[in-house]
Amino acid sequence: QKEVEQNSGPLSVPEGAIASLNCTYSDRGSQSFFWYRQYSGKSPELIMFIYSNGDKEDGRFTAQLNKASQYVSLLIRDSQPSDSATYLCAAPIGSSGGGADGLTFGKGTHLIIQP
Amino acid sequence: DAGVIQSPRHEVTEMGQEVTLRCKPISGHNSLFWYRQTMMRGLELLIYFNNNVPIDDSGMPEDRFSAKMPNASFSTLKIQPSEPRDSAVYFCASRANYGYTFGSGTRLTVV
């Protein structure tokens, strides 16, 4: 059973600073990872997908994958109060990198951006 | 695009009653997933369908749970009989190429 682990937080970051969220995974064969954001009382929404080792940038968000150390990170630059949410890390359950067989989710890290 | 549509948004029912949750996936998405979310266990995959065919239902907790997808635009998750421990938010998600789009969820409370 693939496992994805996250620190539940809360992680408190001042507005304008960089928020760093981390995720570790158990299956060395995992090829890709997803970051979802979930506001309180809302559904998860996909914000980043990373497949290769290294960094992937999209606006203020950067996902980092280190397969040797089996961890995935999400950096949020210039943090805004609207970034306050729970961030979920997920990995495909099967061998499909795109999650065709389902995704296994971490329990999420609660991020608070302090104005 | 209306996104993934779930109904009802909230459901309160008494223990022992039958509950049916409904989902309409995004048109053209050929995979549909049912998840359950609780504080203790997080998001758990219950069952998924590819092209309307159930592929893996190993996450369904008990025989009290069943799911169907009679066509590409509709799926149901049924709990019969319901129990208080079934209280959770149930999400439906559909997928085209990668990642999922989640519906707004159904918050189920069994009293």
PDB file of C-alpha atoms in Angstrom:
ATOM      1  CA  GLN A   1       0.000   0.000   0.000  1.00  0.00           C
ATOM      2  CA  LYS A   2       1.535   3.266  -1.121  1.00  0.00           C
ATOM      3  CA  GLU A   3       1.692   5.870   1.606  1.00  0.00           C
ATOM      4  CA  VAL A   4       2.029   9.616   1.407  1.00  0.00           C
ATOM      5  CA  GLU A   5       2.926  11.459   4.590  1.00  0.00           C
ATOM      6  CA  GLN A   6       2.522  15.121   5.416  1.00  0.00           C
ATOM      7  CA  ASN A   7       2.906  17.200   8.550  1.00  0.00           C
ATOM      8  CA  SER A   8      -0.619  18.240   9.503  1.00  0.00           C
ATOM      9  CA  GLY A   9       0.510  21.659  10.781  1.00  0.00           C
ATOM     10  CA  PRO A  10      -0.745  24.247  11.152  1.00  0.00           C
ATOM     11  CA  LEU A  11       2.103  25.976   9.365  1.00  0.00           C
ATOM     12  CA  SER A  12       2.003  29.709  10.009  1.00  0.00           C
ATOM     13  CA  VAL A  13       3.805  32.030   7.566  1.00  0.00           C
ATOM     14  CA  PRO A  14       3.796  35.829   7.446  1.00  0.00           C
ATOM     15  CA  GLU A  15       2.320  37.500   4.395  1.00  0.00           C
ATOM     16  CA  GLY A  16       4.879  38.009   1.643  1.00  0.00           C
ATOM     17  CA  ALA A  17       7.185  35.239   2.840  1.00  0.00           C
ATOM     18  CA  ILE A  18       7.843  31.853   1.210  1.00  0.00           C
ATOM     19  CA  ALA A  19       5.690  28.977   2.428  1.00  0.00           C
ATOM     20  CA  SER A  20       7.349  25.558   2.175  1.00  0.00           C
ATOM     21  CA  LEU A  21       5.211  22.436   2.308  1.00  0.00           C
ATOM     22  CA  ASN A  22       6.705  18.961   2.358  1.00  0.00           C
ATOM     23  CA  CYS A  23       5.546  15.454   1.569  1.00  0.00           C
ATOM     24  CA  THR A  24       7.295  12.081   1.785  1.00  0.00           C
ATOM     25  CA  TYR A  25       6.266   8.879   0.080  1.00  0.00           C
ATOM     26  CA  SER A  26       6.904   5.205   0.667  1.00  0.00           C
ATOM     27  CA  ASP A  27       6.986   3.735  -2.848  1.00  0.00           C
ATOM     28  CA  ARG A  28      10.317   4.358  -4.532  1.00  0.00           C
ATOM     29  CA  GLY A  29       8.673   3.466  -7.826  1.00  0.00           C
ATOM     30  CA  SER A  30       6.253   6.388  -7.714  1.00  0.00           C
ATOM     31  CA  GLN A  31       6.801   8.486 -10.806  1.00  0.00           C
ATOM     32  CA  SER A  32       4.587  11.516 -10.395  1.00  0.00           C
ATOM     33  CA  PHE A  33       2.950  13.649  -7.762  1.00  0.00           C
ATOM     34  CA  PHE A  34       0.097  16.060  -7.459  1.00  0.00           C
ATOM     35  CA  TRP A  35      -0.516  19.012  -5.182  1.00  0.00           C
ATOM     36  CA  TYR A  36      -4.099  19.942  -4.375  1.00  0.00           C
ATOM     37  CA  ARG A  37      -5.376  22.925  -2.429  1.00  0.00           C
ATOM     38  CA  GLN A  38      -8.506  22.597  -0.329  1.00  0.00           C
ATOM     39  CA  TYR A  39     -10.221  25.559   1.271  1.00  0.00           C
ATOM     40  CA  SER A  40     -12.301  24.867   4.355  1.00  0.00           C
ATOM     41  CA  GLY A  41     -15.628  23.373   3.364  1.00  0.00           C
ATOM     42  CA  LYS A  42     -14.650  23.136  -0.303  1.00  0.00           C
ATOM     43  CA  SER A  43     -13.411  20.423  -2.620  1.00  0.00           C
ATOM     44  CA  PRO A  44      -9.744  19.818  -3.516  1.00  0.00           C
ATOM     45  CA  GLU A  45      -8.480  21.631  -6.595  1.00  0.00           C
ATOM     46  CA  LEU A  46      -5.375  20.682  -8.568  1.00  0.00           C
ATOM     47  CA  ILE A  47      -2.631  23.292  -8.473  1.00  0.00           C
ATOM     48  CA  MET A  48       0.539  21.447  -9.540  1.00  0.00           C
ATOM     49  CA  PHE A  49       1.632  18.187 -11.151  1.00  0.00           C
ATOM     50  CA  ILE A  50       5.267  17.099 -11.249  1.00  0.00           C
ATOM     51  CA  TYR A  51       6.766  14.116 -13.001  1.00  0.00           C
ATOM     52  CA  SER A  52      10.503  14.689 -13.316  1.00  0.00           C
ATOM     53  CA  ASN A  53      13.203  15.170 -10.743  1.00  0.00           C
ATOM     54  CA  GLY A  54      13.932  18.805 -10.057  1.00  0.00           C
ATOM     55  CA  ASP A  55      11.719  21.876 -10.028  1.00  0.00           C
ATOM     56  CA  LYS A  56       8.565  22.873 -11.836  1.00  0.00           C
ATOM     57  CA  GLU A  57       7.354  26.460 -11.635  1.00  0.00           C
ATOM     58  CA  ASP A  58       3.899  27.888 -12.241  1.00  0.00           C
ATOM     59  CA  GLY A  59       3.450  31.491 -11.219  1.00  0.00           C
ATOM     60  CA  ARG A  60       4.064  31.827  -7.484  1.00  0.00           C
ATOM     61  CA  PHE A  61       4.119  28.038  -7.043  1.00  0.00           C
ATOM     62  CA  THR A  62       7.149  25.758  -7.396  1.00  0.00           C
ATOM     63  CA  ALA A  63       6.990  22.011  -6.992  1.00  0.00           C
ATOM     64  CA  GLN A  64      10.194  20.131  -6.236  1.00  0.00           C
ATOM     65  CA  LEU A  65      10.695  16.385  -6.594  1.00  0.00           C
ATOM     66  CA  ASN A  66      13.636  14.477  -5.152  1.00  0.00           C
ATOM     67  CA  LYS A  67      13.237  10.809  -6.043  1.00  0.00           C
ATOM     68  CA  ALA A  68      16.441   9.726  -4.314  1.00  0.00           C
ATOM     69  CA  SER A  69      15.211  11.084  -0.989  1.00  0.00           C
ATOM     70  CA  GLN A  70      11.548  10.313  -1.708  1.00  0.00           C
ATOM     71  CA  TYR A  71      10.157  13.702  -0.955  1.00  0.00           C
ATOM     72  CA  VAL A  72       8.105  16.298  -2.751  1.00  0.00           C
ATOM     73  CA  SER A  73       7.862  19.951  -1.834  1.00  0.00           C
ATOM     74  CA  LEU A  74       5.629  22.844  -2.724  1.00  0.00           C
ATOM     75  CA  LEU A  75       6.937  26.386  -2.383  1.00  0.00           C
ATOM     76  CA  ILE A  76       4.599  29.352  -2.442  1.00  0.00           C
ATOM     77  CA  ARG A  77       6.365  32.668  -3.011  1.00  0.00           C
ATOM     78  CA  ASP A  78       4.969  36.022  -1.901  1.00  0.00           C
ATOM     79  CA  SER A  79       2.377  34.251   0.273  1.00  0.00           C
ATOM     80  CA  GLN A  80      -1.038  35.890   0.406  1.00  0.00           C
ATOM     81  CA  PRO A  81      -3.822  35.479   2.977  1.00  0.00           C
ATOM     82  CA  SER A  82      -5.848  33.855   0.176  1.00  0.00           C
ATOM     83  CA  ASP A  83      -3.284  31.032   0.147  1.00  0.00           C
ATOM     84  CA  SER A  84      -4.490  29.956   3.599  1.00  0.00           C
ATOM     85  CA  ALA A  85      -5.852  26.451   3.016  1.00  0.00           C
ATOM     86  CA  THR A  86      -5.013  22.782   3.425  1.00  0.00           C
ATOM     87  CA  TYR A  87      -2.534  21.468   0.865  1.00  0.00           C
ATOM     88  CA  LEU A  88      -2.789  17.820  -0.106  1.00  0.00           C
ATOM     89  CA  CYS A  89      -0.001  15.802  -1.684  1.00  0.00           C
ATOM     90  CA  ALA A  90      -1.037  12.807  -3.806  1.00  0.00           C
ATOM     91  CA  ALA A  91       0.611   9.978  -5.735  1.00  0.00           C
ATOM     92  CA  PRO A  92      -0.858   7.567  -8.298  1.00  0.00           C
ATOM     93  CA  ILE A  93      -1.950   4.247  -6.819  1.00  0.00           C
ATOM     94  CA  GLY A  94      -1.069   2.138  -9.834  1.00  0.00           C
ATOM     95  CA  SER A  95       1.772   2.235 -12.306  1.00  0.00           C
ATOM     96  CA  SER A  96       0.072   4.871 -14.413  1.00  0.00           C
ATOM     97  CA  GLY A  97       1.807   8.180 -13.865  1.00  0.00           C
ATOM     98  CA  GLY A  98      -1.341  10.128 -14.533  1.00  0.00           C
ATOM     99  CA  GLY A  99      -3.427   8.557 -11.795  1.00  0.00           C
ATOM    100  CA  ALA A 100      -5.608   6.378 -14.010  1.00  0.00           C
ATOM    101  CA  ASP A 101      -5.919   3.835 -11.193  1.00  0.00           C
ATOM    102  CA  GLY A 102      -6.617   6.360  -8.491  1.00  0.00           C
ATOM    103  CA  LEU A 103      -4.612   8.678  -6.293  1.00  0.00           C
ATOM    104  CA  THR A 104      -3.546   8.102  -2.711  1.00  0.00           C
ATOM    105  CA  PHE A 105      -3.584  11.319  -0.708  1.00  0.00           C
ATOM    106  CA  GLY A 106      -1.695  12.545   2.305  1.00  0.00           C
ATOM    107  CA  LYS A 107      -3.840  13.982   5.086  1.00  0.00           C
ATOM    108  CA  GLY A 108      -2.741  17.474   4.196  1.00  0.00           C
ATOM    109  CA  THR A 109      -0.904  20.400   5.759  1.00  0.00           C
ATOM    110  CA  HIS A 110      -2.970  23.292   7.076  1.00  0.00           C
ATOM    111  CA  LEU A 111      -1.298  26.549   5.985  1.00  0.00           C
ATOM    112  CA  ILE A 112      -2.082  29.891   7.610  1.00  0.00           C
ATOM    113  CA  ILE A 113      -0.786  33.118   6.051  1.00  0.00           C
ATOM    114  CA  GLN A 114      -0.714  35.848   8.663  1.00  0.00           C
ATOM    115  CA  PRO A 115      -1.490  39.367   7.364  1.00  0.00           C
TER     116      PRO A 115
ATOM    117  CA  ASP B   1     -18.227  23.578 -18.506  1.00  0.00           C
ATOM    118  CA  ALA B   2     -20.279  23.036 -15.341  1.00  0.00           C
ATOM    119  CA  GLY B   3     -17.652  20.842 -13.713  1.00  0.00           C
ATOM    120  CA  VAL B   4     -18.434  17.710 -11.732  1.00  0.00           C
ATOM    121  CA  ILE B   5     -21.915  17.982 -10.256  1.00  0.00           C
ATOM    122  CA  GLN B   6     -22.887  16.195  -7.074  1.00  0.00           C
ATOM    123  CA  SER B   7     -26.199  16.015  -5.273  1.00  0.00           C
ATOM    124  CA  PRO B   8     -27.371  16.492  -2.660  1.00  0.00           C
ATOM    125  CA  ARG B   9     -24.917  18.941  -1.055  1.00  0.00           C
ATOM    126  CA  HIS B  10     -26.016  17.948   2.416  1.00  0.00           C
ATOM    127  CA  GLU B  11     -27.824  14.866   3.645  1.00  0.00           C
ATOM    128  CA  VAL B  12     -28.954  14.129   7.172  1.00  0.00           C
ATOM    129  CA  THR B  13     -30.498  10.740   7.719  1.00  0.00           C
ATOM    130  CA  GLU B  14     -31.314   8.368  10.488  1.00  0.00           C
ATOM    131  CA  MET B  15     -29.337   5.242  11.144  1.00  0.00           C
ATOM    132  CA  GLY B  16     -30.673   2.328   9.117  1.00  0.00           C
ATOM    133  CA  GLN B  17     -31.992   4.420   6.251  1.00  0.00           C
ATOM    134  CA  GLU B  18     -30.851   4.092   2.668  1.00  0.00           C
ATOM    135  CA  VAL B  19     -28.768   6.939   1.269  1.00  0.00           C
ATOM    136  CA  THR B  20     -28.083   7.585  -2.413  1.00  0.00           C
ATOM    137  CA  LEU B  21     -25.454  10.060  -3.558  1.00  0.00           C
ATOM    138  CA  ARG B  22     -25.365  11.217  -7.159  1.00  0.00           C
ATOM    139  CA  CYS B  23     -22.660  12.428  -9.499  1.00  0.00           C
ATOM    140  CA  LYS B  24     -22.492  13.810 -13.013  1.00  0.00           C
ATOM    141  CA  PRO B  25     -18.915  13.822 -14.353  1.00  0.00           C
ATOM    142  CA  ILE B  26     -17.468  16.295 -16.805  1.00  0.00           C
ATOM    143  CA  SER B  27     -18.478  15.430 -20.341  1.00  0.00           C
ATOM    144  CA  GLY B  28     -15.691  13.573 -22.121  1.00  0.00           C
ATOM    145  CA  HIS B  29     -13.973  12.401 -18.954  1.00  0.00           C
ATOM    146  CA  ASN B  30     -13.802   8.624 -19.114  1.00  0.00           C
ATOM    147  CA  SER B  31     -12.821   7.875 -15.505  1.00  0.00           C
ATOM    148  CA  LEU B  32     -14.885   8.499 -12.396  1.00  0.00           C
ATOM    149  CA  PHE B  33     -13.783   8.110  -8.798  1.00  0.00           C
ATOM    150  CA  TRP B  34     -15.670   8.113  -5.494  1.00  0.00           C
ATOM    151  CA  TYR B  35     -13.751   9.318  -2.424  1.00  0.00           C
ATOM    152  CA  ARG B  36     -14.688   9.726   1.216  1.00  0.00           C
ATOM    153  CA  GLN B  37     -13.059  12.337   3.452  1.00  0.00           C
ATOM    154  CA  THR B  38     -12.946  12.355   7.239  1.00  0.00           C
ATOM    155  CA  MET B  39     -10.703  14.167   9.685  1.00  0.00           C
ATOM    156  CA  MET B  40      -9.270  10.910  10.971  1.00  0.00           C
ATOM    157  CA  ARG B  41      -8.595   9.122   7.709  1.00  0.00           C
ATOM    158  CA  GLY B  42      -8.327  11.905   5.163  1.00  0.00           C
ATOM    159  CA  LEU B  43      -9.340  11.197   1.561  1.00  0.00           C
ATOM    160  CA  GLU B  44      -9.945   7.518   0.853  1.00  0.00           C
ATOM    161  CA  LEU B  45     -10.641   6.035  -2.563  1.00  0.00           C
ATOM    162  CA  LEU B  46     -13.780   3.906  -2.455  1.00  0.00           C
ATOM    163  CA  ILE B  47     -14.268   2.802  -6.053  1.00  0.00           C
ATOM    164  CA  TYR B  48     -13.498   3.909  -9.590  1.00  0.00           C
ATOM    165  CA  PHE B  49     -14.895   3.370 -13.062  1.00  0.00           C
ATOM    166  CA  ASN B  50     -13.286   3.492 -16.486  1.00  0.00           C
ATOM    167  CA  ASN B  51     -15.669   3.909 -19.409  1.00  0.00           C
ATOM    168  CA  ASN B  52     -18.594   3.153 -17.058  1.00  0.00           C
ATOM    169  CA  VAL B  53     -17.084  -0.176 -15.920  1.00  0.00           C
ATOM    170  CA  PRO B  54     -16.169  -0.653 -12.236  1.00  0.00           C
ATOM    171  CA  ILE B  55     -12.449  -1.392 -12.073  1.00  0.00           C
ATOM    172  CA  ASP B  56     -11.519  -1.492  -8.411  1.00  0.00           C
ATOM    173  CA  ASP B  57     -13.935  -1.469  -5.483  1.00  0.00           C
ATOM    174  CA  SER B  58     -11.442  -2.663  -2.882  1.00  0.00           C
ATOM    175  CA  GLY B  59     -11.841   0.591  -0.997  1.00  0.00           C
ATOM    176  CA  MET B  60     -15.549   0.090  -0.376  1.00  0.00           C
ATOM    177  CA  PRO B  61     -15.676  -0.432   3.376  1.00  0.00           C
ATOM    178  CA  GLU B  62     -18.497  -2.958   3.573  1.00  0.00           C
ATOM    179  CA  ASP B  63     -21.216  -4.660   1.595  1.00  0.00           C
ATOM    180  CA  ARG B  64     -23.527  -1.896   2.729  1.00  0.00           C
ATOM    181  CA  PHE B  65     -21.849   0.287   0.096  1.00  0.00           C
ATOM    182  CA  SER B  66     -22.542  -0.100  -3.596  1.00  0.00           C
ATOM    183  CA  ALA B  67     -21.894   2.049  -6.660  1.00  0.00           C
ATOM    184  CA  LYS B  68     -23.174   2.092 -10.210  1.00  0.00           C
ATOM    185  CA  MET B  69     -22.462   3.970 -13.398  1.00  0.00           C
ATOM    186  CA  PRO B  70     -25.260   3.176 -15.846  1.00  0.00           C
ATOM    187  CA  ASN B  71     -23.961   5.630 -18.452  1.00  0.00           C
ATOM    188  CA  ALA B  72     -21.140   8.069 -19.081  1.00  0.00           C
ATOM    189  CA  SER B  73     -22.957  10.980 -17.482  1.00  0.00           C
ATOM    190  CA  PHE B  74     -24.253   9.552 -14.220  1.00  0.00           C
ATOM    191  CA  SER B  75     -23.070   7.573 -11.209  1.00  0.00           C
ATOM    192  CA  THR B  76     -24.550   6.733  -7.830  1.00  0.00           C
ATOM    193  CA  LEU B  77     -23.109   5.655  -4.499  1.00  0.00           C
ATOM    194  CA  LYS B  78     -25.602   3.924  -2.244  1.00  0.00           C
ATOM    195  CA  ILE B  79     -25.329   3.073   1.433  1.00  0.00           C
ATOM    196  CA  GLN B  80     -27.906   0.645   2.813  1.00  0.00           C
ATOM    197  CA  PRO B  81     -28.345   0.562   5.747  1.00  0.00           C
ATOM    198  CA  SER B  82     -26.525   3.682   6.849  1.00  0.00           C
ATOM    199  CA  GLU B  83     -24.645   3.901  10.148  1.00  0.00           C
ATOM    200  CA  PRO B  84     -23.318   6.883  12.155  1.00  0.00           C
ATOM    201  CA  ARG B  85     -19.729   5.940  11.247  1.00  0.00           C
ATOM    202  CA  ASP B  86     -20.583   6.588   7.601  1.00  0.00           C
ATOM    203  CA  SER B  87     -20.787  10.296   8.384  1.00  0.00           C
ATOM    204  CA  ALA B  88     -18.249  12.015   6.138  1.00  0.00           C
ATOM    205  CA  VAL B  89     -17.912  14.157   3.040  1.00  0.00           C
ATOM    206  CA  TYR B  90     -18.231  12.078  -0.105  1.00  0.00           C
ATOM    207  CA  PHE B  91     -16.534  13.402  -3.225  1.00  0.00           C
ATOM    208  CA  CYS B  92     -16.918  12.348  -6.796  1.00  0.00           C
ATOM    209  CA  ALA B  93     -14.097  13.172  -9.216  1.00  0.00           C
ATOM    210  CA  SER B  94     -13.628  12.697 -12.928  1.00  0.00           C
ATOM    211  CA  ARG B  95     -10.445  12.482 -14.949  1.00  0.00           C
ATOM    212  CA  ALA B  96      -9.447  12.959 -18.567  1.00  0.00           C
ATOM    213  CA  ASN B  97      -5.657  12.961 -18.960  1.00  0.00           C
ATOM    214  CA  TYR B  98      -4.079  13.567 -15.580  1.00  0.00           C
ATOM    215  CA  GLY B  99      -5.167  14.797 -12.205  1.00  0.00           C
ATOM    216  CA  TYR B 100      -8.756  14.897 -11.129  1.00  0.00           C
ATOM    217  CA  THR B 101     -11.538  17.433 -11.017  1.00  0.00           C
ATOM    218  CA  PHE B 102     -13.570  17.064  -7.874  1.00  0.00           C
ATOM    219  CA  GLY B 103     -17.219  17.819  -7.370  1.00  0.00           C
ATOM    220  CA  SER B 104     -18.390  19.975  -4.488  1.00  0.00           C
ATOM    221  CA  GLY B 105     -19.050  16.927  -2.343  1.00  0.00           C
ATOM    222  CA  THR B 106     -21.962  15.621  -0.314  1.00  0.00           C
ATOM    223  CA  ARG B 107     -21.759  16.088   3.436  1.00  0.00           C
ATOM    224  CA  LEU B 108     -23.494  13.065   4.939  1.00  0.00           C
ATOM    225  CA  THR B 109     -24.568  12.987   8.559  1.00  0.00           C
ATOM    226  CA  VAL B 110     -26.098   9.802   9.933  1.00  0.00           C
ATOM    227  CA  VAL B 111     -27.765  10.249  13.323  1.00  0.00           C
TER     228      VAL B 111
END
